[in-house]
Amino acid sequence: MKKLIGVTPRLLMEDDVEKQFVNTSYLDCLLHYDCNVIMLTLNNPNVEEVLDLCDAFLITGGSDLDPKYYGEENNGSKGIDLRLDVLDKAVVEYAAKTKKPLLGICRGHQSINVFLGGSLIQHMENHRGIKEGHEVKTIKNAYLDFDENILTNSYHHQAVKEVAPNMEIVAKHLDGTCEAIIHKELPIIGIQWHPEKTYESKVSKIIFDKFFEFVNK
């Protein structure tokens, strides 16, 4: 049996019709590692029954989380949809409980931090629309064997503020913004940039190789 990766959806309105979707770049990246992929749809009556089918999870990028989850009023968060928050929360908490591997990208990275007890910077400048050349300094750690200095893309306006308990920062932008976190004990990784866009690059391969090492244990 191929390993099954559950991937969270995002939302799109076209001609007054709401659609749930996953960007093909995430799917191409996962399928490159010879696994099966399933989209985790919203509003399942017992989402844990669906999560039980999966061997691991990817929480994708997307709109902002409701700041109520980290005890703040909204002072810059955009595009909030509580259904997405509820699903991301369920996935994070389930992965932590079952010790199944979890990778969060962009919003997914932020969801991991928030739903494990951390908080976010609700708005920041100069981290959006950067296709390449975003300078990141890494920190030696147990999971991701990056070079000391790497270049990434960047497409976010929020970032980790207070790091969740049992998570550690393993990469920062030159301005100090958190760019990657890992769990100290569990197979959980959060990446603020979008490694799926360049999944065959050296930096991205380090991330996905480690994730699938966890998956295939």
mmCIF file of C-alpha atoms in Angstrom:
data_model
loop_
_atom_site.group_PDB
_atom_site.id
_atom_site.type_symbol
_atom_site.label_atom_id
_atom_site.label_comp_id
_atom_site.label_asym_id
_atom_site.label_seq_id
_atom_site.Cartn_x
_atom_site.Cartn_y
_atom_site.Cartn_z
ATOM 1 C CA MET A 1 0.000 0.000 0.000
ATOM 2 C CA LYS A 2 1.228 3.464 -0.894
ATOM 3 C CA LYS A 3 1.387 5.967 1.951
ATOM 4 C CA LEU A 4 -1.605 8.350 2.012
ATOM 5 C CA ILE A 5 -1.047 12.058 2.613
ATOM 6 C CA GLY A 6 -4.028 14.177 3.662
ATOM 7 C CA VAL A 7 -3.880 17.740 2.318
ATOM 8 C CA THR A 8 -5.997 20.631 3.545
ATOM 9 C CA PRO A 9 -8.088 22.595 1.010
ATOM 10 C CA ARG A 10 -8.466 26.280 0.372
ATOM 11 C CA LEU A 11 -11.489 28.172 -0.983
ATOM 12 C CA LEU A 12 -12.327 29.951 -4.221
ATOM 13 C CA MET A 13 -15.480 31.722 -5.436
ATOM 14 C CA GLU A 14 -16.230 31.528 -9.165
ATOM 15 C CA ASP A 15 -19.559 32.735 -10.591
ATOM 16 C CA ASP A 16 -21.063 32.716 -7.085
ATOM 17 C CA VAL A 17 -20.072 29.067 -6.639
ATOM 18 C CA GLU A 18 -17.758 28.180 -3.775
ATOM 19 C CA LYS A 19 -15.046 25.654 -4.611
ATOM 20 C CA GLN A 20 -12.614 23.738 -2.434
ATOM 21 C CA PHE A 21 -9.239 23.132 -4.065
ATOM 22 C CA VAL A 22 -5.584 22.244 -3.645
ATOM 23 C CA ASN A 23 -2.915 23.917 -5.781
ATOM 24 C CA THR A 24 -1.360 21.467 -8.224
ATOM 25 C CA SER A 25 2.150 22.453 -7.068
ATOM 26 C CA TYR A 26 1.513 20.740 -3.718
ATOM 27 C CA LEU A 27 0.193 17.626 -5.436
ATOM 28 C CA ASP A 28 3.062 17.430 -7.927
ATOM 29 C CA CYS A 29 5.536 17.666 -5.083
ATOM 30 C CA LEU A 30 3.895 14.938 -3.005
ATOM 31 C CA LEU A 31 3.324 12.614 -5.952
ATOM 32 C CA HIS A 32 7.010 12.964 -6.807
ATOM 33 C CA TYR A 33 7.589 10.929 -3.620
ATOM 34 C CA ASP A 34 5.393 8.060 -4.852
ATOM 35 C CA CYS A 35 2.537 8.422 -2.376
ATOM 36 C CA ASN A 36 -1.224 8.744 -2.661
ATOM 37 C CA VAL A 37 -2.855 12.082 -1.868
ATOM 38 C CA ILE A 38 -6.351 12.935 -0.643
ATOM 39 C CA MET A 39 -7.932 16.340 -0.067
ATOM 40 C CA LEU A 40 -9.382 16.800 3.413
ATOM 41 C CA THR A 41 -12.695 18.521 2.741
ATOM 42 C CA LEU A 42 -14.455 20.918 5.096
ATOM 43 C CA ASN A 43 -17.341 20.128 7.429
ATOM 44 C CA ASN A 44 -17.006 16.361 7.666
ATOM 45 C CA PRO A 45 -19.284 15.206 10.514
ATOM 46 C CA ASN A 46 -16.458 13.148 12.046
ATOM 47 C CA VAL A 47 -13.197 14.449 10.634
ATOM 48 C CA GLU A 48 -11.134 12.122 12.821
ATOM 49 C CA GLU A 49 -12.495 9.127 10.907
ATOM 50 C CA VAL A 50 -11.032 10.672 7.755
ATOM 51 C CA LEU A 51 -7.728 11.562 9.439
ATOM 52 C CA ASP A 52 -7.416 7.970 10.646
ATOM 53 C CA LEU A 53 -7.097 6.897 6.992
ATOM 54 C CA CYS A 54 -4.023 9.074 6.451
ATOM 55 C CA ASP A 55 -0.371 8.311 7.187
ATOM 56 C CA ALA A 56 0.673 11.972 7.288
ATOM 57 C CA PHE A 57 -0.586 15.495 6.597
ATOM 58 C CA LEU A 58 0.254 18.662 4.688
ATOM 59 C CA ILE A 59 -1.412 21.926 5.734
ATOM 60 C CA THR A 60 -1.233 24.294 2.791
ATOM 61 C CA GLY A 61 -0.861 28.042 2.417
ATOM 62 C CA GLY A 62 -3.837 30.386 2.254
ATOM 63 C CA SER A 63 -5.703 33.170 4.034
ATOM 64 C CA ASP A 64 -5.232 34.257 7.640
ATOM 65 C CA LEU A 65 -6.221 32.539 10.871
ATOM 66 C CA ASP A 66 -8.707 34.143 13.232
ATOM 67 C CA PRO A 67 -6.557 35.864 15.894
ATOM 68 C CA LYS A 68 -9.041 34.766 18.579
ATOM 69 C CA TYR A 69 -7.117 31.491 18.615
ATOM 70 C CA TYR A 70 -4.123 33.265 20.128
ATOM 71 C CA GLY A 71 -6.077 35.700 22.289
ATOM 72 C CA GLU A 72 -5.968 38.847 20.146
ATOM 73 C CA GLU A 73 -8.435 41.150 18.424
ATOM 74 C CA ASN A 74 -8.206 41.438 14.661
ATOM 75 C CA ASN A 75 -5.727 44.191 13.778
ATOM 76 C CA GLY A 76 -4.607 43.129 10.330
ATOM 77 C CA SER A 77 -5.764 39.556 9.625
ATOM 78 C CA LYS A 78 -7.534 39.051 6.286
ATOM 79 C CA GLY A 79 -9.759 36.521 4.543
ATOM 80 C CA ILE A 80 -10.679 34.644 7.704
ATOM 81 C CA ASP A 81 -12.914 31.595 7.281
ATOM 82 C CA LEU A 82 -13.585 29.691 10.486
ATOM 83 C CA ARG A 83 -14.194 26.442 8.597
ATOM 84 C CA LEU A 84 -10.586 26.459 7.431
ATOM 85 C CA ASP A 85 -9.407 27.238 10.944
ATOM 86 C CA VAL A 86 -11.454 24.397 12.404
ATOM 87 C CA LEU A 87 -9.991 21.898 9.943
ATOM 88 C CA ASP A 88 -6.397 23.091 10.356
ATOM 89 C CA LYS A 89 -6.826 22.919 14.139
ATOM 90 C CA ALA A 90 -8.191 19.376 13.923
ATOM 91 C CA VAL A 91 -5.264 18.261 11.764
ATOM 92 C CA VAL A 92 -2.616 19.822 14.011
ATOM 93 C CA GLU A 93 -4.132 18.421 17.187
ATOM 94 C CA TYR A 94 -4.657 14.980 15.624
ATOM 95 C CA ALA A 95 -1.068 14.819 14.331
ATOM 96 C CA ALA A 96 0.279 15.802 17.742
ATOM 97 C CA LYS A 97 -1.902 13.219 19.478
ATOM 98 C CA THR A 98 -1.137 10.344 17.110
ATOM 99 C CA LYS A 99 2.491 11.331 16.356
ATOM 100 C CA LYS A 100 1.805 11.159 12.625
ATOM 101 C CA PRO A 101 4.059 13.352 10.438
ATOM 102 C CA LEU A 102 2.844 16.860 9.672
ATOM 103 C CA LEU A 103 4.264 19.496 7.337
ATOM 104 C CA GLY A 104 2.855 23.021 7.322
ATOM 105 C CA ILE A 105 3.628 25.503 4.548
ATOM 106 C CA CYS A 106 3.017 29.277 4.826
ATOM 107 C CA ARG A 107 -0.407 29.478 6.524
ATOM 108 C CA GLY A 108 0.132 25.826 7.473
ATOM 109 C CA HIS A 109 3.339 26.778 9.290
ATOM 110 C CA GLN A 110 1.391 29.458 11.139
ATOM 111 C CA SER A 111 -1.439 27.027 11.943
ATOM 112 C CA ILE A 112 1.004 24.612 13.536
ATOM 113 C CA ASN A 113 2.386 27.372 15.713
ATOM 114 C CA VAL A 114 -1.002 28.765 16.737
ATOM 115 C CA PHE A 115 -2.770 25.468 17.408
ATOM 116 C CA LEU A 116 0.140 24.204 19.489
ATOM 117 C CA GLY A 117 -0.010 27.331 21.641
ATOM 118 C CA GLY A 118 1.879 30.131 19.895
ATOM 119 C CA SER A 119 0.884 33.455 18.334
ATOM 120 C CA LEU A 120 1.343 35.495 15.152
ATOM 121 C CA ILE A 121 2.378 38.926 13.965
ATOM 122 C CA GLN A 122 -0.845 39.976 12.220
ATOM 123 C CA HIS A 123 0.682 42.232 9.589
ATOM 124 C CA MET A 124 4.149 42.983 8.310
ATOM 125 C CA GLU A 125 5.673 44.479 5.185
ATOM 126 C CA ASN A 126 8.385 43.426 2.733
ATOM 127 C CA HIS A 127 7.766 39.661 2.722
ATOM 128 C CA ARG A 128 5.249 39.364 -0.129
ATOM 129 C CA GLY A 129 5.690 38.641 -3.822
ATOM 130 C CA ILE A 130 9.342 37.572 -3.600
ATOM 131 C CA LYS A 131 9.906 34.796 -6.149
ATOM 132 C CA GLU A 132 13.540 34.196 -5.203
ATOM 133 C CA GLY A 133 16.477 35.683 -3.341
ATOM 134 C CA HIS A 134 14.803 35.952 0.092
ATOM 135 C CA GLU A 135 17.798 35.662 2.429
ATOM 136 C CA VAL A 136 17.382 33.215 5.314
ATOM 137 C CA LYS A 137 19.870 32.260 8.026
ATOM 138 C CA THR A 138 19.411 28.758 9.416
ATOM 139 C CA ILE A 139 20.116 27.220 12.814
ATOM 140 C CA LYS A 140 21.569 23.734 13.245
ATOM 141 C CA ASN A 141 18.861 21.312 14.280
ATOM 142 C CA ALA A 142 17.888 17.651 14.422
ATOM 143 C CA TYR A 143 15.671 17.549 11.297
ATOM 144 C CA LEU A 144 16.709 19.922 8.531
ATOM 145 C CA ASP A 145 20.340 19.960 7.462
ATOM 146 C CA PHE A 146 20.306 23.286 5.646
ATOM 147 C CA ASP A 147 23.345 25.289 4.673
ATOM 148 C CA GLU A 148 23.930 28.164 7.091
ATOM 149 C CA ASN A 149 22.574 30.688 4.570
ATOM 150 C CA ILE A 150 19.875 29.864 2.032
ATOM 151 C CA LEU A 151 17.733 31.729 -0.495
ATOM 152 C CA THR A 152 13.971 31.181 -0.652
ATOM 153 C CA ASN A 153 10.790 32.737 -1.990
ATOM 154 C CA SER A 154 8.387 34.661 0.267
ATOM 155 C CA TYR A 155 4.628 35.275 -0.049
ATOM 156 C CA HIS A 156 3.295 36.161 3.396
ATOM 157 C CA HIS A 157 2.204 39.169 5.441
ATOM 158 C CA GLN A 158 1.948 37.348 8.790
ATOM 159 C CA ALA A 159 4.588 35.457 10.752
ATOM 160 C CA VAL A 160 5.252 33.585 13.970
ATOM 161 C CA LYS A 161 5.498 35.878 16.998
ATOM 162 C CA GLU A 162 5.552 33.765 20.180
ATOM 163 C CA VAL A 163 6.793 30.272 19.374
ATOM 164 C CA ALA A 164 4.566 27.447 20.606
ATOM 165 C CA PRO A 165 5.804 25.294 23.485
ATOM 166 C CA ASN A 166 7.961 22.374 22.302
ATOM 167 C CA MET A 167 8.596 24.076 18.964
ATOM 168 C CA GLU A 168 11.945 25.595 18.047
ATOM 169 C CA ILE A 169 12.925 28.112 15.397
ATOM 170 C CA VAL A 170 15.403 26.676 12.891
ATOM 171 C CA ALA A 171 15.507 29.484 10.307
ATOM 172 C CA LYS A 172 15.113 33.267 10.347
ATOM 173 C CA HIS A 173 15.116 36.013 7.742
ATOM 174 C CA LEU A 174 17.847 38.635 8.116
ATOM 175 C CA ASP A 175 15.286 40.924 9.791
ATOM 176 C CA GLY A 176 14.631 38.294 12.478
ATOM 177 C CA THR A 177 11.339 36.964 11.081
ATOM 178 C CA CYS A 178 10.787 33.283 11.844
ATOM 179 C CA GLU A 179 11.028 31.232 8.631
ATOM 180 C CA ALA A 180 10.936 27.614 9.862
ATOM 181 C CA ILE A 181 10.069 25.683 13.018
ATOM 182 C CA ILE A 182 10.295 22.062 14.105
ATOM 183 C CA HIS A 183 8.841 20.135 17.031
ATOM 184 C CA LYS A 184 11.384 19.066 19.616
ATOM 185 C CA GLU A 185 9.965 15.529 19.874
ATOM 186 C CA LEU A 186 7.334 14.922 17.173
ATOM 187 C CA PRO A 187 7.668 14.665 13.352
ATOM 188 C CA ILE A 188 6.220 18.141 12.791
ATOM 189 C CA ILE A 189 7.811 20.758 10.514
ATOM 190 C CA GLY A 190 6.633 24.270 9.646
ATOM 191 C CA ILE A 191 8.034 26.256 6.702
ATOM 192 C CA GLN A 192 7.049 29.883 6.098
ATOM 193 C CA TRP A 193 8.107 30.020 2.441
ATOM 194 C CA HIS A 194 6.776 27.809 -0.383
ATOM 195 C CA PRO A 195 9.206 24.904 -0.991
ATOM 196 C CA GLU A 196 6.634 23.093 -3.160
ATOM 197 C CA LYS A 197 7.170 25.700 -5.879
ATOM 198 C CA THR A 198 10.764 24.503 -6.308
ATOM 199 C CA TYR A 199 10.542 20.979 -4.925
ATOM 200 C CA GLU A 200 13.568 19.700 -6.850
ATOM 201 C CA SER A 201 15.892 22.394 -5.489
ATOM 202 C CA LYS A 202 18.466 21.516 -2.823
ATOM 203 C CA VAL A 203 16.690 23.450 -0.078
ATOM 204 C CA SER A 204 13.265 22.011 -0.870
ATOM 205 C CA LYS A 205 14.595 18.464 -1.151
ATOM 206 C CA ILE A 206 15.979 18.714 2.377
ATOM 207 C CA ILE A 207 12.481 19.530 3.647
ATOM 208 C CA PHE A 208 10.520 16.943 1.661
ATOM 209 C CA ASP A 209 13.134 14.205 2.032
ATOM 210 C CA LYS A 210 12.913 14.566 5.820
ATOM 211 C CA PHE A 211 9.104 14.677 5.764
ATOM 212 C CA PHE A 212 8.947 11.459 3.752
ATOM 213 C CA GLU A 213 11.607 9.878 5.924
ATOM 214 C CA PHE A 214 9.122 10.412 8.764
ATOM 215 C CA VAL A 215 6.248 9.145 6.623
ATOM 216 C CA ASN A 216 8.024 5.924 5.689
ATOM 217 C CA LYS A 217 9.259 4.992 9.170
#
